[in-house]
Short mmCIF file of C-alpha atoms and ligand atoms in Angstrom, two decimals:
data_model
loop_
_atom_site.label_atom_id
_atom_site.label_comp_id
_atom_site.label_asym_id
_atom_site.label_seq_id
_atom_site.Cartn_x
_atom_site.Cartn_y
_atom_site.Cartn_z
CA MET A 1 142.14 24.96 14.59
CA THR A 2 145.33 26.07 16.27
CA VAL A 3 146.29 29.78 15.07
CA LEU A 4 149.69 28.24 13.59
CA ASN A 5 147.40 25.70 11.56
CA LEU A 6 145.30 28.92 10.43
CA ARG A 7 148.53 30.93 8.92
CA GLU A 8 150.07 28.16 7.51
CA ARG A 9 146.62 27.52 5.33
CA TYR A 10 146.85 31.53 4.53
CA ASP A 11 150.85 31.24 3.24
CA ALA A 12 149.51 27.53 1.19
CA ALA A 13 146.74 29.12 -0.48
CA THR A 14 148.95 32.38 -1.47
CA HIS A 15 152.12 30.51 -1.86
CA GLY A 16 154.25 31.72 -5.39
CA LEU A 17 152.26 35.35 -4.87
CA GLU A 18 153.90 38.55 -3.65
CA ALA A 19 153.26 40.49 -0.76
CA PRO A 20 151.96 43.01 0.17
CA LEU A 21 148.94 41.53 -0.38
CA ALA A 22 145.26 41.55 0.35
CA VAL A 23 142.74 37.96 0.53
CA VAL A 24 139.56 36.97 1.27
CA ASP A 25 138.95 33.86 2.97
CA LEU A 26 135.82 32.56 1.40
CA ALA A 27 134.55 30.43 4.23
CA ALA A 28 134.74 33.29 6.75
CA LEU A 29 133.37 35.47 4.65
CA ARG A 30 130.16 33.16 4.00
CA ALA A 31 130.18 31.92 8.27
CA ASN A 32 129.73 35.82 8.85
CA ALA A 33 127.38 36.15 6.16
CA ALA A 34 125.29 33.47 7.91
CA GLY A 35 125.76 34.96 10.98
CA LEU A 36 124.20 38.22 9.85
CA VAL A 37 121.08 36.55 8.58
CA ARG A 38 120.80 34.86 11.39
CA ARG A 39 120.64 37.63 13.47
CA ALA A 40 118.38 39.88 10.89
CA ALA A 41 115.96 36.95 11.54
CA GLY A 42 114.31 36.99 8.46
CA LYS A 43 114.81 40.85 6.99
CA PRO A 44 116.54 41.11 4.38
CA ILE A 45 120.13 42.43 5.13
CA ARG A 46 121.42 45.55 2.27
CA VAL A 47 124.51 45.41 1.46
CA ALA A 48 127.18 48.59 2.56
CA SER A 49 129.51 48.92 0.02
CA LYS A 50 131.66 51.05 1.25
CA SER A 51 132.42 47.92 3.92
CA VAL A 52 133.61 46.10 1.16
CA ARG A 53 134.57 48.07 -1.85
CA CYS A 54 135.44 45.02 -4.31
CA ARG A 55 132.73 44.20 -6.98
CA GLY A 56 133.27 40.62 -7.20
CA VAL A 57 133.08 40.31 -3.02
CA LEU A 58 129.67 42.03 -3.51
CA GLU A 59 128.42 40.19 -6.04
CA GLU A 60 129.12 36.80 -3.87
CA VAL A 61 127.40 38.43 -0.90
CA LEU A 62 124.23 39.28 -3.45
CA ALA A 63 124.02 35.95 -4.73
CA MET A 64 123.01 34.92 -0.77
CA ASP A 65 120.03 34.23 1.12
CA GLY A 66 118.98 36.93 2.77
CA PHE A 67 120.89 39.59 0.85
CA ALA A 68 119.45 42.31 -1.23
CA GLY A 69 120.14 45.30 -2.35
CA ILE A 70 123.15 47.52 -2.29
CA MET A 71 123.57 50.84 0.09
CA ALA A 72 126.39 52.95 -1.79
CA PHE A 73 128.58 55.60 -0.63
CA THR A 74 128.14 58.14 -3.30
CA LEU A 75 126.29 58.83 -6.78
CA PRO A 76 129.43 58.35 -9.38
CA GLU A 77 129.61 54.50 -7.56
CA ALA A 78 126.01 53.94 -7.51
CA LEU A 79 125.97 54.87 -11.47
CA TRP A 80 128.86 52.71 -11.63
CA LEU A 81 127.76 49.66 -9.72
CA ALA A 82 124.11 50.26 -11.78
CA ARG A 83 125.96 49.72 -15.23
CA GLU A 84 127.62 47.03 -14.47
CA GLY A 85 125.07 45.45 -13.53
CA VAL A 86 125.91 44.82 -9.97
CA SER A 87 122.33 45.50 -8.65
CA ASP A 88 119.48 47.44 -10.01
CA ASP A 89 118.22 48.71 -5.61
CA ILE A 90 121.00 51.26 -5.03
CA LEU A 91 120.36 53.19 -1.80
CA VAL A 92 123.14 55.76 -1.64
CA ALA A 93 123.33 56.29 2.04
CA TYR A 94 124.86 60.11 1.95
CA PRO A 95 123.89 63.23 0.74
CA THR A 96 125.05 64.20 -2.57
CA THR A 97 126.55 67.79 -4.31
CA ASP A 98 127.81 65.99 -7.28
CA SER A 99 126.21 67.94 -10.14
CA THR A 100 127.99 65.97 -13.31
CA ALA A 101 126.66 62.85 -11.46
CA LEU A 102 123.49 64.09 -10.99
CA SER A 103 122.44 64.91 -14.86
CA ALA A 104 124.24 61.51 -15.50
CA LEU A 105 121.29 60.31 -13.35
CA ALA A 106 118.66 61.95 -14.80
CA ALA A 107 120.14 61.26 -18.92
CA ASP A 108 120.37 57.12 -17.65
CA PRO A 109 116.33 55.95 -17.79
CA ALA A 110 117.83 52.33 -16.00
CA ALA A 111 120.03 53.85 -13.58
CA ALA A 112 117.02 56.33 -12.25
CA ARG A 113 115.24 53.24 -11.80
CA ALA A 114 117.83 51.48 -9.52
CA ILE A 115 118.75 54.03 -7.49
CA THR A 116 117.93 56.71 -5.02
CA LEU A 117 119.54 59.36 -3.25
CA MET A 118 119.53 60.23 0.36
CA VAL A 119 117.96 63.41 1.09
CA ASP A 120 117.54 65.66 4.39
CA SER A 121 118.00 69.20 3.37
CA PRO A 122 115.72 71.10 0.88
CA THR A 123 118.76 72.84 -0.66
CA HIS A 124 119.36 68.80 -1.71
CA LEU A 125 116.27 68.34 -3.31
CA ASP A 126 116.65 71.95 -4.89
CA LEU A 127 120.12 70.09 -6.37
CA ILE A 128 118.18 66.87 -7.77
CA GLU A 129 115.39 68.98 -8.96
CA ASP A 130 117.81 71.12 -10.95
CA ALA A 131 119.17 68.07 -12.91
CA ALA A 132 115.87 65.85 -13.14
CA GLY A 133 114.28 67.51 -16.03
CA ASP A 134 111.91 64.83 -17.07
CA ARG A 135 113.00 62.26 -15.22
CA GLN A 136 111.81 61.65 -11.51
CA ILE A 137 114.17 60.53 -9.23
CA ARG A 138 113.91 58.55 -6.36
CA VAL A 139 114.40 59.69 -2.79
CA CYS A 140 114.75 58.65 0.72
CA ILE A 141 115.05 60.96 4.27
CA ASP A 142 118.15 60.73 6.21
CA ILE A 143 116.89 60.36 9.87
CA ASP A 144 118.79 61.71 13.06
CA ALA A 145 118.74 58.36 14.93
CA SER A 146 120.82 59.99 17.75
CA TYR A 147 120.45 59.50 21.57
CA ARG A 148 119.79 62.94 23.41
CA PRO A 149 119.26 61.67 27.09
CA PHE A 150 118.96 64.83 29.87
CA GLY A 151 116.32 66.82 28.47
CA GLY A 152 118.31 66.99 24.88
CA ARG A 153 121.82 68.67 26.69
CA VAL A 154 123.87 65.80 25.58
CA ARG A 155 123.72 64.15 21.99
CA ILE A 156 125.56 60.57 21.24
CA GLY A 157 125.69 59.61 18.20
CA ALA A 158 126.65 60.12 14.37
CA LEU A 159 126.40 63.87 13.10
CA ARG A 160 123.73 63.19 10.15
CA SER A 161 120.43 64.69 9.51
CA PRO A 162 119.30 67.59 11.15
CA LEU A 163 115.49 65.84 11.18
CA TYR A 164 114.76 64.61 14.20
CA THR A 165 111.29 64.43 15.62
CA PRO A 166 107.93 62.98 13.73
CA ALA A 167 107.00 66.62 12.72
CA GLN A 168 110.38 67.47 11.96
CA VAL A 169 110.12 64.71 9.26
CA SER A 170 106.33 64.75 8.06
CA GLU A 171 106.76 68.28 6.82
CA PHE A 172 109.99 67.82 5.12
CA ALA A 173 108.41 64.31 3.35
CA GLU A 174 105.40 66.62 2.61
CA HIS A 175 107.94 69.31 0.96
CA ILE A 176 109.05 66.42 -1.10
CA LEU A 177 105.35 64.94 -2.32
CA LYS A 178 105.15 68.59 -3.63
CA ARG A 179 107.76 68.41 -6.04
CA SER A 180 106.75 66.09 -8.99
CA ALA A 181 110.23 65.32 -10.16
CA LEU A 182 111.05 63.76 -6.71
CA ASN A 183 109.73 60.51 -5.36
CA LEU A 184 110.05 59.91 -2.21
CA VAL A 185 110.33 55.77 -1.75
CA GLY A 186 112.50 55.40 1.62
CA LEU A 187 113.17 56.26 4.75
CA MET A 188 116.46 55.39 6.60
CA ALA A 189 117.46 56.03 10.49
CA TYR A 190 121.20 54.86 10.95
CA GLU A 191 121.86 54.24 14.84
CA SER A 192 125.49 54.52 14.72
CA GLN A 193 126.04 54.79 18.37
CA ILE A 194 124.58 51.13 19.01
CA ALA A 195 125.67 49.97 15.60
CA GLY A 196 129.38 51.78 15.21
CA VAL A 197 129.80 51.43 19.33
CA GLY A 198 131.97 48.44 21.16
CA ASP A 199 130.58 47.60 24.38
CA LEU A 200 133.80 45.49 25.09
CA PRO A 201 136.93 48.27 24.93
CA PRO A 202 139.35 46.58 26.15
CA GLY A 203 140.80 46.93 29.19
CA ARG A 204 137.89 49.57 30.33
CA PRO A 205 135.21 47.85 32.10
CA ALA A 206 133.54 51.44 33.46
CA ARG A 207 133.39 52.27 29.92
CA ALA A 208 131.82 48.94 28.86
CA ARG A 209 129.18 49.70 31.54
CA ALA A 210 128.19 53.11 30.44
CA ILE A 211 128.26 51.99 26.79
CA ARG A 212 125.71 49.17 27.34
CA THR A 213 123.51 51.85 29.66
CA MET A 214 123.16 53.83 26.77
CA GLN A 215 122.77 51.34 24.38
CA ARG A 216 119.71 49.92 25.93
CA ARG A 217 118.50 52.83 26.80
CA SER A 218 119.01 54.73 22.61
CA ARG A 219 116.95 51.45 21.32
CA ILE A 220 113.97 51.59 23.53
CA GLU A 221 114.17 55.48 22.59
CA LEU A 222 114.53 55.60 19.10
CA ALA A 223 112.42 52.30 18.64
CA ARG A 224 109.61 54.16 20.21
CA ARG A 225 110.62 57.24 17.49
CA ARG A 226 111.22 55.49 14.63
CA ALA A 227 107.50 53.82 14.48
CA ALA A 228 106.12 57.35 15.21
CA ILE A 229 108.16 58.46 12.34
CA VAL A 230 107.19 56.24 9.82
CA ARG A 231 103.48 56.00 11.26
CA ALA A 232 103.57 59.80 10.14
CA VAL A 233 105.46 59.17 7.08
CA ARG A 234 102.86 56.39 5.89
CA ASP A 235 100.03 58.89 6.04
CA LEU A 236 101.54 60.57 3.37
CA THR A 237 102.51 58.69 0.99
CA ASP A 238 103.72 54.83 0.62
CA LEU A 239 106.76 53.54 1.12
CA GLU A 240 108.94 50.74 -0.15
CA PHE A 241 111.52 50.40 2.57
CA VAL A 242 112.40 51.68 6.06
CA ASN A 243 115.86 50.56 6.26
CA GLY A 244 118.10 51.11 9.95
CA GLY A 245 121.26 49.40 11.76
CA GLY A 246 124.78 48.19 10.73
CA THR A 247 126.55 45.24 11.64
CA GLY A 248 126.35 45.97 15.57
CA SER A 249 122.98 46.54 16.36
CA VAL A 250 121.79 43.72 12.82
CA GLU A 251 119.43 41.84 15.72
CA SER A 252 117.92 45.01 17.91
CA THR A 253 117.17 46.84 14.44
CA ALA A 254 115.72 44.27 12.18
CA ALA A 255 113.24 43.47 15.34
CA GLU A 256 111.62 47.14 15.17
CA ARG A 257 108.25 46.48 13.08
CA SER A 258 108.68 49.72 11.40
CA VAL A 259 111.85 48.95 9.63
CA THR A 260 111.42 46.65 6.95
CA GLU A 261 115.53 45.96 6.08
CA VAL A 262 118.94 46.26 7.81
CA ALA A 263 122.13 47.44 6.49
CA ALA A 264 125.05 45.75 7.09
CA GLY A 265 128.39 45.34 5.67
CA SER A 266 131.63 45.34 8.56
CA GLY A 267 130.68 42.06 9.27
CA LEU A 268 131.24 40.27 6.14
CA TYR A 269 135.12 40.86 6.39
CA HIS A 270 134.78 41.02 10.58
CA PRO A 271 137.30 43.87 10.84
CA HIS A 272 139.55 43.65 14.12
CA LEU A 273 137.07 46.69 15.69
CA PHE A 274 134.46 44.50 15.59
CA ASP A 275 136.23 42.15 18.04
CA GLN A 276 134.83 44.56 20.73
CA TYR A 277 131.04 43.47 20.40
CA SER A 278 129.52 41.18 23.14
CA GLY A 279 126.45 40.74 21.28
CA PHE A 280 127.92 38.54 18.28
CA THR A 281 130.88 36.79 16.66
CA GLY A 282 132.67 36.21 13.40
CA ARG A 283 135.98 35.29 11.70
CA PRO A 284 138.47 37.59 10.53
CA ALA A 285 137.91 37.46 6.72
CA ALA A 286 140.06 40.29 4.96
CA LEU A 287 143.96 40.09 6.03
CA PHE A 288 146.70 41.29 4.23
CA ALA A 289 150.42 40.06 4.67
CA LEU A 290 153.76 41.93 4.91
CA PRO A 291 156.80 40.54 3.63
CA VAL A 292 159.13 40.39 6.53
CA VAL A 293 162.31 42.37 4.72
CA ARG A 294 165.12 43.41 7.44
CA ARG A 295 165.77 41.77 10.63
CA PRO A 296 167.64 44.91 12.98
CA ARG A 297 168.18 43.30 15.32
CA PRO A 298 166.98 39.85 17.86
CA GLY A 299 163.27 40.44 18.64
CA VAL A 300 162.87 42.35 15.77
CA VAL A 301 161.58 41.92 12.43
CA THR A 302 160.82 44.67 9.86
CA CYS A 303 157.98 43.82 7.43
CA LEU A 304 157.46 46.26 4.47
CA GLY A 305 154.70 49.07 3.98
CA GLY A 306 151.95 48.43 6.55
CA GLY A 307 150.98 52.23 7.36
CA TYR A 308 147.01 51.41 6.14
CA LEU A 309 145.50 53.08 9.21
CA ALA A 310 141.62 53.46 9.31
CA SER A 311 139.74 56.42 9.41
CA GLY A 312 137.69 58.34 12.93
CA PRO A 313 139.01 59.82 15.71
CA ALA A 314 142.90 59.29 16.17
CA ASP A 315 143.73 56.83 19.00
CA HIS A 316 146.14 53.48 18.78
CA ILE A 317 142.63 51.18 18.09
CA ARG A 318 143.56 52.65 14.06
CA LEU A 319 146.46 50.24 13.12
CA PRO A 320 146.01 47.40 12.02
CA GLN A 321 146.42 44.59 14.13
CA PRO A 322 149.96 42.33 13.48
CA TYR A 323 147.77 39.03 13.53
CA LEU A 324 150.12 36.18 12.40
CA PRO A 325 152.35 35.00 14.18
CA SER A 326 150.46 36.08 17.11
CA GLY A 327 152.60 38.18 19.86
CA LEU A 328 153.89 40.81 17.25
CA SER A 329 153.26 44.47 17.99
CA TYR A 330 154.83 48.05 17.26
CA ASP A 331 157.99 49.90 18.10
CA PRO A 332 156.01 52.98 20.08
CA ASP A 333 158.60 55.37 18.33
CA GLU A 334 157.65 53.90 15.01
CA GLY A 335 153.58 52.33 14.97
CA ALA A 336 152.40 51.10 11.16
CA GLY A 337 155.20 53.29 9.05
CA GLU A 338 154.58 54.50 5.20
CA VAL A 339 157.25 51.86 3.47
CA GLN A 340 158.66 49.79 6.47
CA THR A 341 156.93 48.60 9.95
CA PRO A 342 158.65 47.15 12.30
CA LEU A 343 157.51 44.27 15.04
CA LEU A 344 158.74 43.40 18.22
CA GLY A 345 158.48 40.16 20.19
CA ARG A 346 159.94 36.79 20.73
CA ALA A 347 157.24 35.81 17.48
CA ALA A 348 159.89 38.04 14.98
CA ASP A 349 162.98 35.22 15.76
CA LEU A 350 160.80 32.73 13.80
CA LEU A 351 160.38 34.53 11.06
CA ASP A 352 163.06 34.54 8.29
CA ILE A 353 164.00 37.59 5.70
CA GLY A 354 160.74 36.46 3.09
CA ASP A 355 158.31 35.38 5.64
CA ARG A 356 155.01 36.63 6.20
CA VAL A 357 153.11 38.53 8.62
CA TRP A 358 149.30 38.89 8.65
CA PHE A 359 147.20 41.85 9.81
CA ARG A 360 143.96 42.53 10.10
CA HIS A 361 142.85 45.97 9.27
CA THR A 362 140.64 48.18 12.08
CA LYS A 363 137.94 48.40 9.26
CA ALA A 364 136.53 46.66 6.49
CA GLY A 365 136.29 48.35 3.12
CA GLU A 366 139.52 50.92 3.57
CA MET A 367 142.00 47.81 3.14
CA CYS A 368 140.78 47.71 0.03
CA GLU A 369 141.99 51.16 -0.94
CA ARG A 370 145.82 50.13 -0.89
CA PHE A 371 145.15 46.92 -2.47
CA ALA A 372 144.45 47.08 -6.14
CA VAL A 373 143.25 43.06 -6.18
CA LEU A 374 141.60 40.75 -3.55
CA HIS A 375 142.84 36.95 -3.08
CA LEU A 376 140.00 35.34 -2.52
CA ILE A 377 141.04 32.06 -0.87
CA GLU A 378 139.30 28.87 0.38
CA GLY A 379 140.88 26.83 3.19
CA GLU A 380 144.27 26.55 1.60
CA ARG A 381 143.10 26.69 -1.74
CA PHE A 382 143.79 29.52 -3.85
CA VAL A 383 140.22 30.70 -5.58
CA ARG A 384 140.59 33.66 -8.02
CA THR A 385 141.68 37.19 -7.91
CA VAL A 386 139.59 39.99 -7.98
CA PRO A 387 139.78 43.89 -8.38
CA THR A 388 139.07 46.16 -5.61
CA TYR A 389 137.18 49.37 -6.50
CA ARG A 390 141.00 51.16 -6.89
CA GLY A 391 141.58 48.30 -8.73
CA GLU A 392 138.99 48.99 -11.43
CA GLY A 393 141.02 52.37 -11.49
CA HIS A 394 137.90 53.94 -8.55
CA THR A 395 138.33 55.57 -5.44
CA PHE A 396 134.79 57.56 -4.85
CA VAL A 397 136.33 59.52 -1.61
C1 LIG B 1 123.88 54.73 6.88
C2 LIG B 1 124.88 53.48 7.30
N1 LIG B 1 123.95 52.45 7.40
C3 LIG B 1 124.66 51.33 8.02
C4 LIG B 1 125.94 51.79 8.20
C5 LIG B 1 126.60 50.05 9.00
O1 LIG B 1 127.77 49.67 7.98
P1 LIG B 1 128.74 48.37 8.29
O2 LIG B 1 128.06 47.21 8.67
O3 LIG B 1 129.68 48.49 7.75
O4 LIG B 1 129.20 48.86 9.61
C6 LIG B 1 126.71 52.76 8.17
C7 LIG B 1 128.12 52.77 8.25
O5 LIG B 1 128.97 53.86 8.62
C8 LIG B 1 125.91 53.62 7.32
O6 LIG B 1 126.67 54.72 7.54
#
């Protein structure tokens, strides 16, 4: 299929809808989901909701074989998803200090059966215990999956849990097991330096080689350490799950015997940051369209909106990618603007006022914070419109 056909399909599927607008291409979403399931090789995939941020899409994915449970990002979100019946197995992947939400969890038996909280500090345990009352609250220990070469003098990976060694984790597990209000059900170790770092940074071959070497060594180190940690904690108590990985590491994380499930979300929408991985490919499944509202001069069109920058270290990769028609680029002085975005290139001369430019966001779920609805399309067919989290009035972070 040529690039022009793709653009014509998107335009046809959204004909009559006003831009700015966002779409999810269900055929691409399903193909991406199937790719993740293949890579997980039989282990269930817990859907990372931060990378989806739309109840309708979460339900589509959870209905597919190979997906089970949600990895949520806040407790209020998890309570909402549980009460809406989206899932009865929700792991909140980040610690909470929200005592109102903790009290709501303790007061709701069905939610308390469905939701598991993340802990890595005695202070988290105190907060949960204070709210729990007579209710037992399910908890999961977050493990630092970072890579620490050169005798620990270098540290690569997200700054999350302080618990790194088997001894530290089992000591903390013993601490949890002494508290009757807490039920230790799982372990999680997210290797961001593998799952979240693409090994094909454009135009940087030396960096690509360094990333690949680091990731190979980190995989070996983590597989050993994770297995030792799981053994140590399983000697103390039964565990329902051991979660690991993300879109960028599904196959290697799933291959570890000690891991019972993997997490993934971004690979469903396949935003442009995920073009930088050599191990897998995906189809752009989430896009947004901006209308051309001006033609300042030949070779330039100006679109309405567009400044939807992604989180992370502030660099040019955080800008959405002008996708279709191909060959458009930002004005270096303006970038993607708060209310208007000029785009340069010969393709600009093919566009009239009122035409659309299609963009890909850098990351997955963040696009949904800019749009109240997603139009689900299939080929050139409009299927239905579903609200995003934002469209349902929820901004959880
Ligand atoms: C704990 C955890 N697991 C998994 C993921 C991977 O999510 P994704 O597949 O969207 O990259 C993340 C992303 O930040 C995470 O924080």
